[in-house]
Amino acid sequence: MRRFLVAGNWKMNTDRAGGTALATAVAAADPGPKTDVLVCPPFPYLIPVGEALQGSGVRLGAQDVWYEPSGAFTGEVSVAMLRDTGCSHVVLGHSERRHILGETDETICRKVQAAIAGHLTVILCVGELLEEREAGQTEAVLNRQLAGGLEGISEQDAADLVIAYEPVWAIGTGVTASPDQAETAHAHIRNWLADRYNAAFSDRIRILYGGSVKPDNAQTLMQQSNVDGALVGGASLKADSFLAIVDAARSLAAAE
Ligand code: PEP
């Protein structure tokens, strides 16, 4: 059975005091034995947030990384630096980086390769724009982003990989994919992984849903057989809503 993962993407939000208080509240959560919890604060708060999480099972992740190990890359942060702050995970290919900051599949793939080589667990985000969905291109977009982001990544490299399906039209909009829409996309991603790697591998990989996940829709989304957790933006910024989503995963896991 796949474990649930509930990950909070804080984006460019919080400050030192607020982020530390939020992490302290999340650290007090009891996700049960079959659910993993992760928070991804902005770079400057990784260390204080990591300190607030110490002794809890909640993991620390970053929202991005650069693929070179060191050198003249002003403004960038390396895999080793993230490891040094206590990160175990990194989110790559988030739609805001693809569509606001112009990241390509090729750049994302170099980041995926560097992160895996440096022993960070990658959460690779994929998802279509509204016009792509309306034009019937959802699966083609997912295929392109998966193939591009995982180019040259072997089954062994990808052992800990997590995929997040995040339809761009659902991110930060309050519009959520229906459970059916999410399940259809997740099943497509799982089939793609089975074709590219193999069925046993594909069956082990966690596929998170992201896009306006809230306490009132988390359970029905995560109830879908191919939805293994959530990547949560807005609702991860308040301890009570994030913890309610963690709790939804905990009860689903307990019922399995
Ligand atoms: C995200 O940041 O990945 C996200 C899904 O945001 P939101 O939950 O606010 O839609």
PDB file of N, CA and C in Angstrom, residues 123-178:
ATOM      1  N   ILE A 123       9.572  16.051  -5.782  1.00  0.00           N
ATOM      2  CA  ILE A 123       8.135  16.101  -6.102  1.00  0.00           C
ATOM      3  C   ILE A 123       8.037  16.839  -7.440  1.00  0.00           C
ATOM      4  N   LEU A 124       7.811  16.103  -8.494  1.00  0.00           N
ATOM      5  CA  LEU A 124       7.766  16.679  -9.844  1.00  0.00           C
ATOM      6  C   LEU A 124       6.319  17.049 -10.174  1.00  0.00           C
ATOM      7  N   CYS A 125       6.098  18.358 -10.393  1.00  0.00           N
ATOM      8  CA  CYS A 125       4.739  18.847 -10.670  1.00  0.00           C
ATOM      9  C   CYS A 125       4.470  18.863 -12.172  1.00  0.00           C
ATOM     10  N   VAL A 126       3.306  18.390 -12.531  1.00  0.00           N
ATOM     11  CA  VAL A 126       2.864  18.425 -13.928  1.00  0.00           C
ATOM     12  C   VAL A 126       1.398  18.865 -13.931  1.00  0.00           C
ATOM     13  N   GLY A 127       0.976  19.446 -15.041  1.00  0.00           N
ATOM     14  CA  GLY A 127      -0.438  19.840 -15.118  1.00  0.00           C
ATOM     15  C   GLY A 127      -0.685  20.763 -16.283  1.00  0.00           C
ATOM     16  N   GLU A 128      -1.913  20.726 -16.756  1.00  0.00           N
ATOM     17  CA  GLU A 128      -2.281  21.459 -17.964  1.00  0.00           C
ATOM     18  C   GLU A 128      -2.923  22.817 -17.658  1.00  0.00           C
ATOM     19  N   LEU A 129      -2.803  23.723 -18.603  1.00  0.00           N
ATOM     20  CA  LEU A 129      -3.509  25.006 -18.539  1.00  0.00           C
ATOM     21  C   LEU A 129      -4.985  24.768 -18.888  1.00  0.00           C
ATOM     22  N   LEU A 130      -5.835  25.740 -18.551  1.00  0.00           N
ATOM     23  CA  LEU A 130      -7.265  25.600 -18.864  1.00  0.00           C
ATOM     24  C   LEU A 130      -7.481  25.431 -20.371  1.00  0.00           C
ATOM     25  N   GLU A 131      -6.780  26.257 -21.169  1.00  0.00           N
ATOM     26  CA  GLU A 131      -7.020  26.158 -22.623  1.00  0.00           C
ATOM     27  C   GLU A 131      -6.549  24.812 -23.171  1.00  0.00           C
ATOM     28  N   GLU A 132      -5.533  24.233 -22.545  1.00  0.00           N
ATOM     29  CA  GLU A 132      -5.073  22.910 -22.982  1.00  0.00           C
ATOM     30  C   GLU A 132      -6.129  21.848 -22.644  1.00  0.00           C
ATOM     31  N   ARG A 133      -6.719  21.951 -21.458  1.00  0.00           N
ATOM     32  CA  ARG A 133      -7.793  20.998 -21.098  1.00  0.00           C
ATOM     33  C   ARG A 133      -8.960  21.159 -22.066  1.00  0.00           C
ATOM     34  N   GLU A 134      -9.333  22.425 -22.305  1.00  0.00           N
ATOM     35  CA  GLU A 134     -10.499  22.652 -23.177  1.00  0.00           C
ATOM     36  C   GLU A 134     -10.251  22.175 -24.609  1.00  0.00           C
ATOM     37  N   ALA A 135      -8.982  22.171 -24.997  1.00  0.00           N
ATOM     38  CA  ALA A 135      -8.643  21.708 -26.352  1.00  0.00           C
ATOM     39  C   ALA A 135      -8.405  20.186 -26.373  1.00  0.00           C
ATOM     40  N   GLY A 136      -8.672  19.517 -25.258  1.00  0.00           N
ATOM     41  CA  GLY A 136      -8.514  18.060 -25.219  1.00  0.00           C
ATOM     42  C   GLY A 136      -7.052  17.623 -25.200  1.00  0.00           C
ATOM     43  N   GLN A 137      -6.176  18.513 -24.701  1.00  0.00           N
ATOM     44  CA  GLN A 137      -4.735  18.198 -24.756  1.00  0.00           C
ATOM     45  C   GLN A 137      -4.153  17.775 -23.411  1.00  0.00           C
ATOM     46  N   THR A 138      -5.018  17.536 -22.413  1.00  0.00           N
ATOM     47  CA  THR A 138      -4.494  17.263 -21.066  1.00  0.00           C
ATOM     48  C   THR A 138      -3.471  16.119 -21.074  1.00  0.00           C
ATOM     49  N   GLU A 139      -3.835  15.012 -21.697  1.00  0.00           N
ATOM     50  CA  GLU A 139      -2.931  13.855 -21.634  1.00  0.00           C
ATOM     51  C   GLU A 139      -1.639  14.123 -22.400  1.00  0.00           C
ATOM     52  N   ALA A 140      -1.760  14.821 -23.514  1.00  0.00           N
ATOM     53  CA  ALA A 140      -0.551  15.137 -24.296  1.00  0.00           C
ATOM     54  C   ALA A 140       0.390  16.030 -23.479  1.00  0.00           C
ATOM     55  N   VAL A 141      -0.177  16.980 -22.734  1.00  0.00           N
ATOM     56  CA  VAL A 141       0.654  17.873 -21.903  1.00  0.00           C
ATOM     57  C   VAL A 141       1.332  17.063 -20.798  1.00  0.00           C
ATOM     58  N   LEU A 142       0.557  16.196 -20.158  1.00  0.00           N
ATOM     59  CA  LEU A 142       1.141  15.380 -19.085  1.00  0.00           C
ATOM     60  C   LEU A 142       2.252  14.498 -19.647  1.00  0.00           C
ATOM     61  N   ASN A 143       2.004  13.892 -20.802  1.00  0.00           N
ATOM     62  CA  ASN A 143       3.030  13.026 -21.415  1.00  0.00           C
ATOM     63  C   ASN A 143       4.305  13.823 -21.685  1.00  0.00           C
ATOM     64  N   ARG A 144       4.120  15.029 -22.222  1.00  0.00           N
ATOM     65  CA  ARG A 144       5.295  15.844 -22.572  1.00  0.00           C
ATOM     66  C   ARG A 144       6.070  16.238 -21.311  1.00  0.00           C
ATOM     67  N   GLN A 145       5.343  16.657 -20.266  1.00  0.00           N
ATOM     68  CA  GLN A 145       6.029  17.112 -19.049  1.00  0.00           C
ATOM     69  C   GLN A 145       6.694  15.942 -18.323  1.00  0.00           C
ATOM     70  N   LEU A 146       6.045  14.782 -18.340  1.00  0.00           N
ATOM     71  CA  LEU A 146       6.655  13.606 -17.687  1.00  0.00           C
ATOM     72  C   LEU A 146       7.892  13.160 -18.473  1.00  0.00           C
ATOM     73  N   ALA A 147       7.747  13.065 -19.785  1.00  0.00           N
ATOM     74  CA  ALA A 147       8.888  12.612 -20.601  1.00  0.00           C
ATOM     75  C   ALA A 147      10.042  13.600 -20.481  1.00  0.00           C
ATOM     76  N   GLY A 148       9.720  14.896 -20.527  1.00  0.00           N
ATOM     77  CA  GLY A 148      10.773  15.920 -20.450  1.00  0.00           C
ATOM     78  C   GLY A 148      11.434  15.953 -19.083  1.00  0.00           C
ATOM     79  N   GLY A 149      10.631  15.902 -18.041  1.00  0.00           N
ATOM     80  CA  GLY A 149      11.179  16.028 -16.687  1.00  0.00           C
ATOM     81  C   GLY A 149      11.945  14.799 -16.239  1.00  0.00           C
ATOM     82  N   LEU A 150      11.624  13.643 -16.847  1.00  0.00           N
ATOM     83  CA  LEU A 150      12.249  12.393 -16.389  1.00  0.00           C
ATOM     84  C   LEU A 150      13.221  11.822 -17.425  1.00  0.00           C
ATOM     85  N   GLU A 151      13.572  12.634 -18.400  1.00  0.00           N
ATOM     86  CA  GLU A 151      14.512  12.179 -19.448  1.00  0.00           C
ATOM     87  C   GLU A 151      15.816  11.687 -18.801  1.00  0.00           C
ATOM     88  N   GLY A 152      16.198  10.473 -19.116  1.00  0.00           N
ATOM     89  CA  GLY A 152      17.474   9.944 -18.594  1.00  0.00           C
ATOM     90  C   GLY A 152      17.414   9.472 -17.158  1.00  0.00           C
ATOM     91  N   ILE A 153      16.244   9.511 -16.546  1.00  0.00           N
ATOM     92  CA  ILE A 153      16.133   9.069 -15.140  1.00  0.00           C
ATOM     93  C   ILE A 153      15.762   7.576 -15.140  1.00  0.00           C
ATOM     94  N   SER A 154      16.625   6.771 -14.531  1.00  0.00           N
ATOM     95  CA  SER A 154      16.381   5.320 -14.519  1.00  0.00           C
ATOM     96  C   SER A 154      15.379   4.963 -13.422  1.00  0.00           C
ATOM     97  N   GLU A 155      14.938   3.721 -13.466  1.00  0.00           N
ATOM     98  CA  GLU A 155      14.020   3.243 -12.426  1.00  0.00           C
ATOM     99  C   GLU A 155      14.674   3.364 -11.044  1.00  0.00           C
ATOM    100  N   GLN A 156      15.939   3.024 -10.990  1.00  0.00           N
ATOM    101  CA  GLN A 156      16.656   3.102  -9.712  1.00  0.00           C
ATOM    102  C   GLN A 156      16.742   4.558  -9.222  1.00  0.00           C
ATOM    103  N   ASP A 157      17.051   5.466 -10.150  1.00  0.00           N
ATOM    104  CA  ASP A 157      17.114   6.892  -9.784  1.00  0.00           C
ATOM    105  C   ASP A 157      15.774   7.366  -9.235  1.00  0.00           C
ATOM    106  N   ALA A 158      14.713   6.866  -9.844  1.00  0.00           N
ATOM    107  CA  ALA A 158      13.375   7.390  -9.556  1.00  0.00           C
ATOM    108  C   ALA A 158      12.689   6.663  -8.401  1.00  0.00           C
ATOM    109  N   ALA A 159      13.438   5.866  -7.665  1.00  0.00           N
ATOM    110  CA  ALA A 159      12.813   5.025  -6.631  1.00  0.00           C
ATOM    111  C   ALA A 159      11.947   5.823  -5.643  1.00  0.00           C
ATOM    112  N   ASP A 160      12.392   7.027  -5.281  1.00  0.00           N
ATOM    113  CA  ASP A 160      11.641   7.817  -4.282  1.00  0.00           C
ATOM    114  C   ASP A 160      10.797   8.916  -4.907  1.00  0.00           C
ATOM    115  N   LEU A 161      10.733   8.929  -6.217  1.00  0.00           N
ATOM    116  CA  LEU A 161      10.044  10.015  -6.908  1.00  0.00           C
ATOM    117  C   LEU A 161       8.590  10.159  -6.447  1.00  0.00           C
ATOM    118  N   VAL A 162       8.146  11.410  -6.360  1.00  0.00           N
ATOM    119  CA  VAL A 162       6.731  11.707  -6.123  1.00  0.00           C
ATOM    120  C   VAL A 162       6.296  12.594  -7.288  1.00  0.00           C
ATOM    121  N   ILE A 163       5.121  12.322  -7.835  1.00  0.00           N
ATOM    122  CA  ILE A 163       4.563  13.186  -8.881  1.00  0.00           C
ATOM    123  C   ILE A 163       3.413  13.971  -8.260  1.00  0.00           C
ATOM    124  N   ALA A 164       3.302  15.251  -8.608  1.00  0.00           N
ATOM    125  CA  ALA A 164       2.114  16.016  -8.198  1.00  0.00           C
ATOM    126  C   ALA A 164       1.370  16.440  -9.451  1.00  0.00           C
ATOM    127  N   TYR A 165       0.119  15.997  -9.571  1.00  0.00           N
ATOM    128  CA  TYR A 165      -0.731  16.467 -10.671  1.00  0.00           C
ATOM    129  C   TYR A 165      -1.409  17.745 -10.200  1.00  0.00           C
ATOM    130  N   GLU A 166      -1.066  18.848 -10.860  1.00  0.00           N
ATOM    131  CA  GLU A 166      -1.619  20.132 -10.470  1.00  0.00           C
ATOM    132  C   GLU A 166      -2.156  20.844 -11.711  1.00  0.00           C
ATOM    133  N   PRO A 167      -3.459  20.670 -12.004  1.00  0.00           N
ATOM    134  CA  PRO A 167      -4.020  21.407 -13.136  1.00  0.00           C
ATOM    135  C   PRO A 167      -3.885  22.913 -12.864  1.00  0.00           C
ATOM    136  N   VAL A 168      -3.305  23.626 -13.799  1.00  0.00           N
ATOM    137  CA  VAL A 168      -2.957  25.030 -13.537  1.00  0.00           C
ATOM    138  C   VAL A 168      -4.206  25.850 -13.231  1.00  0.00           C
ATOM    139  N   TRP A 169      -5.318  25.506 -13.872  1.00  0.00           N
ATOM    140  CA  TRP A 169      -6.571  26.237 -13.681  1.00  0.00           C
ATOM    141  C   TRP A 169      -7.145  26.051 -12.278  1.00  0.00           C
ATOM    142  N   ALA A 170      -6.595  25.115 -11.511  1.00  0.00           N
ATOM    143  CA  ALA A 170      -7.109  24.867 -10.161  1.00  0.00           C
ATOM    144  C   ALA A 170      -6.188  25.433  -9.080  1.00  0.00           C
ATOM    145  N   ILE A 171      -5.029  25.945  -9.475  1.00  0.00           N
ATOM    146  CA  ILE A 171      -4.056  26.378  -8.466  1.00  0.00           C
ATOM    147  C   ILE A 171      -4.359  27.805  -8.022  1.00  0.00           C
ATOM    148  N   GLY A 172      -4.674  27.938  -6.743  1.00  0.00           N
ATOM    149  CA  GLY A 172      -4.911  29.254  -6.164  1.00  0.00           C
ATOM    150  C   GLY A 172      -6.173  29.920  -6.678  1.00  0.00           C
ATOM    151  N   THR A 173      -7.038  29.175  -7.346  1.00  0.00           N
ATOM    152  CA  THR A 173      -8.235  29.777  -7.951  1.00  0.00           C
ATOM    153  C   THR A 173      -9.491  29.489  -7.149  1.00  0.00           C
ATOM    154  N   GLY A 174      -9.423  28.527  -6.250  1.00  0.00           N
ATOM    155  CA  GLY A 174     -10.628  28.107  -5.535  1.00  0.00           C
ATOM    156  C   GLY A 174     -11.437  27.100  -6.342  1.00  0.00           C
ATOM    157  N   VAL A 175     -11.041  26.882  -7.607  1.00  0.00           N
ATOM    158  CA  VAL A 175     -11.719  25.872  -8.436  1.00  0.00           C
ATOM    159  C   VAL A 175     -10.912  24.585  -8.315  1.00  0.00           C
ATOM    160  N   THR A 176     -11.554  23.533  -7.865  1.00  0.00           N
ATOM    161  CA  THR A 176     -10.830  22.266  -7.697  1.00  0.00           C
ATOM    162  C   THR A 176     -11.223  21.311  -8.821  1.00  0.00           C
ATOM    163  N   ALA A 177     -10.297  20.470  -9.238  1.00  0.00           N
ATOM    164  CA  ALA A 177     -10.674  19.396 -10.156  1.00  0.00           C
ATOM    165  C   ALA A 177     -11.692  18.517  -9.431  1.00  0.00           C
ATOM    166  N   SER A 178     -12.647  17.983 -10.164  1.00  0.00           N
ATOM    167  CA  SER A 178     -13.588  17.058  -9.526  1.00  0.00           C
ATOM    168  C   SER A 178     -12.804  15.780  -9.192  1.00  0.00           C
TER     169      SER A 178
END
